[in-house]
Amino acid sequence: MTRTLYTLCGADRSRPFSPHAWKTVLSLAHKGLDHQTMPVGFTQIPVIENAATKIVPLLRDGEQLISDSFEIALYLEKTYPDRPSLFGGEGGKAMARFIESWSLMTLHTSLVRIILMDIHDSLEPVDQAYFRTAREARFGMSLEAVAETGIEEQKSFAAKLEPLRTMLKKQPFIGGETPLFADYIVFGPLQWARIVSTKRILEPGDPVIEWFERCLDLHDGAGRSVTAA
């Protein structure tokens, strides 16, 4: 069976950066499922797999096409129940939905302002034009103005991870002694920042950095397959 993961990248196709696709990369590795990665730019997404999706990640697993990282995780859990669980039961699924909401509403909304220009600058010209138009419409201001708000966001970002920092005093992963999909959810945006930006968002010695390093090392260092910016 051929398994293909479509993910988002900039001008350098060897550096896929989508935070959501990274959740899926680690989910596939968690399940021990091989795949090939197909990096695409923003403007290529509407034409992949005969216009099957408007978003990535998109996973082709044989004849199946699944988009959205959470839906992909649910699909993998159902389709490969004999492989290590991504959720550890129904309670784990419910926990992961909460973590997903917290990550999207807190971490993603802050990070995107911090690394917005880094993302833009990493793109090919055609994708830069698309990205500028789409994001300026979303924020109601220029990219440069959004980036200015990112200066204050950068100063306060570490505090947003205090719930994780406090939890890590008791266990090495969100999933407990071993990681679950909930860990990959939070890993995704931090990996996004690691790949596209040199900005320091956490200070050395932070327990969150130690957790992130453990996540980078998981599954034979899958997270380290792309180097830091």
PDB file of C-alpha atoms in Angstrom:
ATOM      1  CA  MET A   1       0.000   0.000   0.000  1.00  0.00           C
ATOM      2  CA  THR A   2       1.310   3.434  -0.936  1.00  0.00           C
ATOM      3  CA  ARG A   3       0.821   6.049   1.777  1.00  0.00           C
ATOM      4  CA  THR A   4       1.356   9.718   0.861  1.00  0.00           C
ATOM      5  CA  LEU A   5       1.225  12.734   3.154  1.00  0.00           C
ATOM      6  CA  TYR A   6       0.752  16.130   1.514  1.00  0.00           C
ATOM      7  CA  THR A   7       2.246  18.865   3.643  1.00  0.00           C
ATOM      8  CA  LEU A   8       2.985  22.574   3.399  1.00  0.00           C
ATOM      9  CA  CYS A   9       6.377  24.041   2.627  1.00  0.00           C
ATOM     10  CA  GLY A  10       8.081  27.192   1.426  1.00  0.00           C
ATOM     11  CA  ALA A  11      10.505  27.670  -1.428  1.00  0.00           C
ATOM     12  CA  ASP A  12      12.723  24.959   0.048  1.00  0.00           C
ATOM     13  CA  ARG A  13      10.749  21.772  -0.516  1.00  0.00           C
ATOM     14  CA  SER A  14      12.953  19.885   1.935  1.00  0.00           C
ATOM     15  CA  ARG A  15      11.610  21.945   4.859  1.00  0.00           C
ATOM     16  CA  PRO A  16       7.889  21.209   5.375  1.00  0.00           C
ATOM     17  CA  PHE A  17       6.644  23.403   8.214  1.00  0.00           C
ATOM     18  CA  SER A  18       2.888  22.956   8.626  1.00  0.00           C
ATOM     19  CA  PRO A  19       2.140  22.551  12.355  1.00  0.00           C
ATOM     20  CA  HIS A  20      -0.853  20.371  11.523  1.00  0.00           C
ATOM     21  CA  ALA A  21       1.098  18.135   9.174  1.00  0.00           C
ATOM     22  CA  TRP A  22       3.730  17.609  11.859  1.00  0.00           C
ATOM     23  CA  LYS A  23       1.011  16.210  14.109  1.00  0.00           C
ATOM     24  CA  THR A  24       0.345  13.667  11.386  1.00  0.00           C
ATOM     25  CA  VAL A  25       4.031  12.895  10.797  1.00  0.00           C
ATOM     26  CA  LEU A  26       4.389  11.892  14.446  1.00  0.00           C
ATOM     27  CA  SER A  27       1.031  10.080  14.413  1.00  0.00           C
ATOM     28  CA  LEU A  28       2.140   7.914  11.510  1.00  0.00           C
ATOM     29  CA  ALA A  29       5.477   7.247  13.186  1.00  0.00           C
ATOM     30  CA  HIS A  30       3.676   6.425  16.452  1.00  0.00           C
ATOM     31  CA  LYS A  31       1.686   3.794  14.575  1.00  0.00           C
ATOM     32  CA  GLY A  32       4.801   2.520  12.806  1.00  0.00           C
ATOM     33  CA  LEU A  33       3.339   3.342   9.389  1.00  0.00           C
ATOM     34  CA  ASP A  34       5.676   4.256   6.549  1.00  0.00           C
ATOM     35  CA  HIS A  35       4.765   7.097   4.219  1.00  0.00           C
ATOM     36  CA  GLN A  36       6.210   9.374   1.597  1.00  0.00           C
ATOM     37  CA  THR A  37       5.966  13.125   2.030  1.00  0.00           C
ATOM     38  CA  MET A  38       4.742  15.347  -0.777  1.00  0.00           C
ATOM     39  CA  PRO A  39       5.522  19.002   0.076  1.00  0.00           C
ATOM     40  CA  VAL A  40       3.387  21.632  -1.673  1.00  0.00           C
ATOM     41  CA  GLY A  41       3.156  25.416  -1.608  1.00  0.00           C
ATOM     42  CA  PHE A  42       0.033  27.347  -0.641  1.00  0.00           C
ATOM     43  CA  THR A  43      -1.092  27.877  -4.221  1.00  0.00           C
ATOM     44  CA  GLN A  44      -0.662  24.193  -5.088  1.00  0.00           C
ATOM     45  CA  ILE A  45      -3.062  22.911  -2.449  1.00  0.00           C
ATOM     46  CA  PRO A  46      -6.268  23.451  -4.485  1.00  0.00           C
ATOM     47  CA  VAL A  47      -5.060  21.192  -7.302  1.00  0.00           C
ATOM     48  CA  ILE A  48      -3.617  18.199  -5.432  1.00  0.00           C
ATOM     49  CA  GLU A  49      -5.515  14.913  -5.731  1.00  0.00           C
ATOM     50  CA  ASN A  50      -7.980  16.422  -8.222  1.00  0.00           C
ATOM     51  CA  ALA A  51      -8.954  19.280  -5.901  1.00  0.00           C
ATOM     52  CA  ALA A  52      -9.707  16.907  -3.029  1.00  0.00           C
ATOM     53  CA  THR A  53      -8.940  19.428  -0.301  1.00  0.00           C
ATOM     54  CA  LYS A  54      -8.479  23.086   0.576  1.00  0.00           C
ATOM     55  CA  ILE A  55      -6.202  22.295   3.505  1.00  0.00           C
ATOM     56  CA  VAL A  56      -3.207  20.171   4.404  1.00  0.00           C
ATOM     57  CA  PRO A  57      -2.306  17.770   5.780  1.00  0.00           C
ATOM     58  CA  LEU A  58      -3.988  15.428   3.352  1.00  0.00           C
ATOM     59  CA  LEU A  59      -3.239  11.735   3.723  1.00  0.00           C
ATOM     60  CA  ARG A  60      -3.691   9.183   0.966  1.00  0.00           C
ATOM     61  CA  ASP A  61      -3.777   5.730   2.463  1.00  0.00           C
ATOM     62  CA  GLY A  62      -4.377   3.355  -0.438  1.00  0.00           C
ATOM     63  CA  GLU A  63      -7.741   4.432  -1.842  1.00  0.00           C
ATOM     64  CA  GLN A  64      -8.612   6.574   1.176  1.00  0.00           C
ATOM     65  CA  LEU A  65      -8.123  10.349   1.305  1.00  0.00           C
ATOM     66  CA  ILE A  66      -8.330  12.009   4.710  1.00  0.00           C
ATOM     67  CA  SER A  67      -7.725  15.679   5.514  1.00  0.00           C
ATOM     68  CA  ASP A  68      -7.365  17.481   8.850  1.00  0.00           C
ATOM     69  CA  SER A  69      -4.803  16.239  11.364  1.00  0.00           C
ATOM     70  CA  PHE A  70      -7.366  15.274  14.019  1.00  0.00           C
ATOM     71  CA  GLU A  71      -9.495  13.363  11.505  1.00  0.00           C
ATOM     72  CA  ILE A  72      -6.362  11.623  10.256  1.00  0.00           C
ATOM     73  CA  ALA A  73      -5.487  10.583  13.808  1.00  0.00           C
ATOM     74  CA  LEU A  74      -8.994   9.201  14.323  1.00  0.00           C
ATOM     75  CA  TYR A  75      -8.745   7.346  11.009  1.00  0.00           C
ATOM     76  CA  LEU A  76      -5.373   5.828  11.921  1.00  0.00           C
ATOM     77  CA  GLU A  77      -6.686   4.745  15.321  1.00  0.00           C
ATOM     78  CA  LYS A  78      -9.713   3.041  13.784  1.00  0.00           C
ATOM     79  CA  THR A  79      -7.914   1.529  10.785  1.00  0.00           C
ATOM     80  CA  TYR A  80      -4.844   0.252  12.634  1.00  0.00           C
ATOM     81  CA  PRO A  81      -6.141  -0.786  16.083  1.00  0.00           C
ATOM     82  CA  ASP A  82      -3.367  -3.371  16.459  1.00  0.00           C
ATOM     83  CA  ARG A  83      -0.722  -0.606  16.406  1.00  0.00           C
ATOM     84  CA  PRO A  84       0.138   1.578  19.438  1.00  0.00           C
ATOM     85  CA  SER A  85      -2.821   3.755  20.392  1.00  0.00           C
ATOM     86  CA  LEU A  86      -2.768   7.487  19.710  1.00  0.00           C
ATOM     87  CA  PHE A  87      -5.407   8.171  22.365  1.00  0.00           C
ATOM     88  CA  GLY A  88      -5.368   5.381  24.943  1.00  0.00           C
ATOM     89  CA  GLY A  89      -9.154   5.126  24.898  1.00  0.00           C
ATOM     90  CA  GLU A  90     -12.189   7.379  24.654  1.00  0.00           C
ATOM     91  CA  GLY A  91     -10.987   9.559  27.514  1.00  0.00           C
ATOM     92  CA  GLY A  92      -7.806  10.246  25.579  1.00  0.00           C
ATOM     93  CA  LYS A  93      -9.828  11.349  22.567  1.00  0.00           C
ATOM     94  CA  ALA A  94     -11.831  13.746  24.719  1.00  0.00           C
ATOM     95  CA  MET A  95      -8.642  15.098  26.302  1.00  0.00           C
ATOM     96  CA  ALA A  96      -7.078  15.561  22.863  1.00  0.00           C
ATOM     97  CA  ARG A  97     -10.068  17.590  21.672  1.00  0.00           C
ATOM     98  CA  PHE A  98      -9.602  19.957  24.601  1.00  0.00           C
ATOM     99  CA  ILE A  99      -5.852  20.212  23.960  1.00  0.00           C
ATOM    100  CA  GLU A 100      -6.568  20.895  20.277  1.00  0.00           C
ATOM    101  CA  SER A 101      -8.914  23.759  21.142  1.00  0.00           C
ATOM    102  CA  TRP A 102      -6.460  25.239  23.632  1.00  0.00           C
ATOM    103  CA  SER A 103      -3.579  24.962  21.179  1.00  0.00           C
ATOM    104  CA  LEU A 104      -5.483  26.555  18.297  1.00  0.00           C
ATOM    105  CA  MET A 105      -6.955  29.384  20.369  1.00  0.00           C
ATOM    106  CA  THR A 106      -3.872  30.143  22.476  1.00  0.00           C
ATOM    107  CA  LEU A 107      -0.636  28.899  20.928  1.00  0.00           C
ATOM    108  CA  HIS A 108      -1.392  29.219  17.214  1.00  0.00           C
ATOM    109  CA  THR A 109      -2.973  32.662  17.467  1.00  0.00           C
ATOM    110  CA  SER A 110       0.050  33.971  19.351  1.00  0.00           C
ATOM    111  CA  LEU A 111       2.762  32.249  17.322  1.00  0.00           C
ATOM    112  CA  VAL A 112       1.376  33.274  13.959  1.00  0.00           C
ATOM    113  CA  ARG A 113       1.886  36.923  14.893  1.00  0.00           C
ATOM    114  CA  ILE A 114       5.416  36.224  16.109  1.00  0.00           C
ATOM    115  CA  ILE A 115       6.596  34.301  13.029  1.00  0.00           C
ATOM    116  CA  LEU A 116       4.314  35.761  10.344  1.00  0.00           C
ATOM    117  CA  MET A 117       7.049  37.532   8.386  1.00  0.00           C
ATOM    118  CA  ASP A 118       9.362  34.534   8.729  1.00  0.00           C
ATOM    119  CA  ILE A 119       6.691  32.370   7.089  1.00  0.00           C
ATOM    120  CA  HIS A 120       6.184  34.945   4.334  1.00  0.00           C
ATOM    121  CA  ASP A 121       9.886  35.282   3.664  1.00  0.00           C
ATOM    122  CA  SER A 122      10.310  31.507   3.344  1.00  0.00           C
ATOM    123  CA  LEU A 123       7.777  31.239   0.514  1.00  0.00           C
ATOM    124  CA  GLU A 124       8.139  31.327  -3.251  1.00  0.00           C
ATOM    125  CA  PRO A 125       7.014  34.648  -4.825  1.00  0.00           C
ATOM    126  CA  VAL A 126       3.671  33.270  -6.052  1.00  0.00           C
ATOM    127  CA  ASP A 127       2.916  31.939  -2.572  1.00  0.00           C
ATOM    128  CA  GLN A 128       4.100  35.169  -0.949  1.00  0.00           C
ATOM    129  CA  ALA A 129       1.512  37.087  -2.963  1.00  0.00           C
ATOM    130  CA  TYR A 130      -1.231  34.644  -1.958  1.00  0.00           C
ATOM    131  CA  PHE A 131      -0.134  34.623   1.676  1.00  0.00           C
ATOM    132  CA  ARG A 132      -0.060  38.417   1.913  1.00  0.00           C
ATOM    133  CA  THR A 133      -3.519  38.818   0.382  1.00  0.00           C
ATOM    134  CA  ALA A 134      -5.099  36.066   2.483  1.00  0.00           C
ATOM    135  CA  ARG A 135      -3.520  37.005   5.795  1.00  0.00           C
ATOM    136  CA  GLU A 136      -4.039  40.747   5.436  1.00  0.00           C
ATOM    137  CA  ALA A 137      -7.720  40.047   4.773  1.00  0.00           C
ATOM    138  CA  ARG A 138      -7.843  37.822   7.864  1.00  0.00           C
ATOM    139  CA  PHE A 139      -6.121  40.303  10.199  1.00  0.00           C
ATOM    140  CA  GLY A 140      -7.487  43.492   8.668  1.00  0.00           C
ATOM    141  CA  MET A 141      -4.019  45.045   8.519  1.00  0.00           C
ATOM    142  CA  SER A 142      -0.735  44.700   6.682  1.00  0.00           C
ATOM    143  CA  LEU A 143       1.617  41.830   7.420  1.00  0.00           C
ATOM    144  CA  GLU A 144       4.109  44.334   8.744  1.00  0.00           C
ATOM    145  CA  ALA A 145       1.522  45.741  11.167  1.00  0.00           C
ATOM    146  CA  VAL A 146       0.668  42.233  12.380  1.00  0.00           C
ATOM    147  CA  ALA A 147       4.370  41.546  12.878  1.00  0.00           C
ATOM    148  CA  GLU A 148       4.584  44.625  15.099  1.00  0.00           C
ATOM    149  CA  THR A 149       1.982  43.085  17.409  1.00  0.00           C
ATOM    150  CA  GLY A 150       4.129  39.968  17.434  1.00  0.00           C
ATOM    151  CA  ILE A 151       6.840  41.787  19.387  1.00  0.00           C
ATOM    152  CA  GLU A 152       4.652  41.890  22.495  1.00  0.00           C
ATOM    153  CA  GLU A 153       3.336  38.392  21.797  1.00  0.00           C
ATOM    154  CA  GLN A 154       6.884  37.085  21.849  1.00  0.00           C
ATOM    155  CA  LYS A 155       7.436  38.554  25.295  1.00  0.00           C
ATOM    156  CA  SER A 156       4.326  36.895  26.720  1.00  0.00           C
ATOM    157  CA  PHE A 157       4.328  33.624  24.799  1.00  0.00           C
ATOM    158  CA  ALA A 158       6.128  31.520  27.424  1.00  0.00           C
ATOM    159  CA  ALA A 159       3.452  32.314  29.999  1.00  0.00           C
ATOM    160  CA  LYS A 160       0.817  30.730  27.762  1.00  0.00           C
ATOM    161  CA  LEU A 161       2.526  27.374  28.285  1.00  0.00           C
ATOM    162  CA  GLU A 162       2.348  27.478  32.079  1.00  0.00           C
ATOM    163  CA  PRO A 163      -0.333  24.733  32.231  1.00  0.00           C
ATOM    164  CA  LEU A 164       2.017  22.403  30.344  1.00  0.00           C
ATOM    165  CA  ARG A 165       5.001  23.498  32.440  1.00  0.00           C
ATOM    166  CA  THR A 166       3.139  22.740  35.672  1.00  0.00           C
ATOM    167  CA  MET A 167       1.975  19.342  34.428  1.00  0.00           C
ATOM    168  CA  LEU A 168       5.522  18.373  33.428  1.00  0.00           C
ATOM    169  CA  LYS A 169       6.509  18.446  37.094  1.00  0.00           C
ATOM    170  CA  LYS A 170       4.508  15.236  37.479  1.00  0.00           C
ATOM    171  CA  GLN A 171       4.990  13.358  34.195  1.00  0.00           C
ATOM    172  CA  PRO A 172       7.256  13.448  31.116  1.00  0.00           C
ATOM    173  CA  PHE A 173       4.492  13.696  28.511  1.00  0.00           C
ATOM    174  CA  ILE A 174       0.938  14.979  28.267  1.00  0.00           C
ATOM    175  CA  GLY A 175      -0.001  11.352  27.687  1.00  0.00           C
ATOM    176  CA  GLY A 176       1.745  10.308  30.909  1.00  0.00           C
ATOM    177  CA  GLU A 177       4.853   8.141  30.833  1.00  0.00           C
ATOM    178  CA  THR A 178       4.614   7.861  27.052  1.00  0.00           C
ATOM    179  CA  PRO A 179       3.304  10.323  24.435  1.00  0.00           C
ATOM    180  CA  LEU A 180      -0.153  10.374  22.892  1.00  0.00           C
ATOM    181  CA  PHE A 181      -1.697  12.439  20.116  1.00  0.00           C
ATOM    182  CA  ALA A 182      -2.247  15.216  22.664  1.00  0.00           C
ATOM    183  CA  ASP A 183       1.538  15.654  22.818  1.00  0.00           C
ATOM    184  CA  TYR A 184       1.753  15.864  19.039  1.00  0.00           C
ATOM    185  CA  ILE A 185      -0.924  18.558  19.011  1.00  0.00           C
ATOM    186  CA  VAL A 186       1.222  20.882  21.135  1.00  0.00           C
ATOM    187  CA  PHE A 187       4.431  19.780  19.424  1.00  0.00           C
ATOM    188  CA  GLY A 188       3.074  20.939  16.031  1.00  0.00           C
ATOM    189  CA  PRO A 189       3.077  24.722  16.573  1.00  0.00           C
ATOM    190  CA  LEU A 190       6.433  24.681  18.376  1.00  0.00           C
ATOM    191  CA  GLN A 191       7.933  22.695  15.508  1.00  0.00           C
ATOM    192  CA  TRP A 192       6.415  25.231  13.094  1.00  0.00           C
ATOM    193  CA  ALA A 193       8.284  28.027  14.887  1.00  0.00           C
ATOM    194  CA  ARG A 194      11.493  25.971  15.100  1.00  0.00           C
ATOM    195  CA  ILE A 195      11.584  25.377  11.344  1.00  0.00           C
ATOM    196  CA  VAL A 196      10.637  28.806   9.972  1.00  0.00           C
ATOM    197  CA  SER A 197      12.026  31.247  12.548  1.00  0.00           C
ATOM    198  CA  THR A 198      15.147  31.981  14.567  1.00  0.00           C
ATOM    199  CA  LYS A 199      13.162  33.952  17.145  1.00  0.00           C
ATOM    200  CA  ARG A 200      13.558  32.755  20.728  1.00  0.00           C
ATOM    201  CA  ILE A 201      10.145  31.996  22.155  1.00  0.00           C
ATOM    202  CA  LEU A 202      11.281  30.022  25.223  1.00  0.00           C
ATOM    203  CA  GLU A 203      14.279  30.459  27.490  1.00  0.00           C
ATOM    204  CA  PRO A 204      16.981  27.793  27.998  1.00  0.00           C
ATOM    205  CA  GLY A 205      16.228  25.513  30.933  1.00  0.00           C
ATOM    206  CA  ASP A 206      12.465  25.781  30.477  1.00  0.00           C
ATOM    207  CA  PRO A 207      10.824  22.390  31.199  1.00  0.00           C
ATOM    208  CA  VAL A 208       8.763  22.900  28.031  1.00  0.00           C
ATOM    209  CA  ILE A 209      11.975  22.925  25.990  1.00  0.00           C
ATOM    210  CA  GLU A 210      13.019  19.676  27.664  1.00  0.00           C
ATOM    211  CA  TRP A 211       9.628  18.139  26.781  1.00  0.00           C
ATOM    212  CA  PHE A 212       9.943  19.459  23.213  1.00  0.00           C
ATOM    213  CA  GLU A 213      13.404  17.917  22.882  1.00  0.00           C
ATOM    214  CA  ARG A 214      11.985  14.585  24.038  1.00  0.00           C
ATOM    215  CA  CYS A 215       9.309  14.895  21.351  1.00  0.00           C
ATOM    216  CA  LEU A 216      11.942  15.674  18.708  1.00  0.00           C
ATOM    217  CA  ASP A 217      13.730  12.458  19.681  1.00  0.00           C
ATOM    218  CA  LEU A 218      10.619  10.273  19.426  1.00  0.00           C
ATOM    219  CA  HIS A 219      10.312   7.609  16.736  1.00  0.00           C
ATOM    220  CA  ASP A 220      13.981   7.607  15.762  1.00  0.00           C
ATOM    221  CA  GLY A 221      14.123  11.402  15.755  1.00  0.00           C
ATOM    222  CA  ALA A 222      11.307  11.957  13.235  1.00  0.00           C
ATOM    223  CA  GLY A 223      10.954  15.555  14.394  1.00  0.00           C
ATOM    224  CA  ARG A 224      14.632  16.216  13.711  1.00  0.00           C
ATOM    225  CA  SER A 225      14.336  15.221  10.037  1.00  0.00           C
ATOM    226  CA  VAL A 226      14.114  18.972   9.367  1.00  0.00           C
ATOM    227  CA  THR A 227      16.729  21.125  11.039  1.00  0.00           C
ATOM    228  CA  ALA A 228      15.978  24.305  12.977  1.00  0.00           C
ATOM    229  CA  ALA A 229      16.053  27.627  11.132  1.00  0.00           C
TER     230      ALA A 229
END
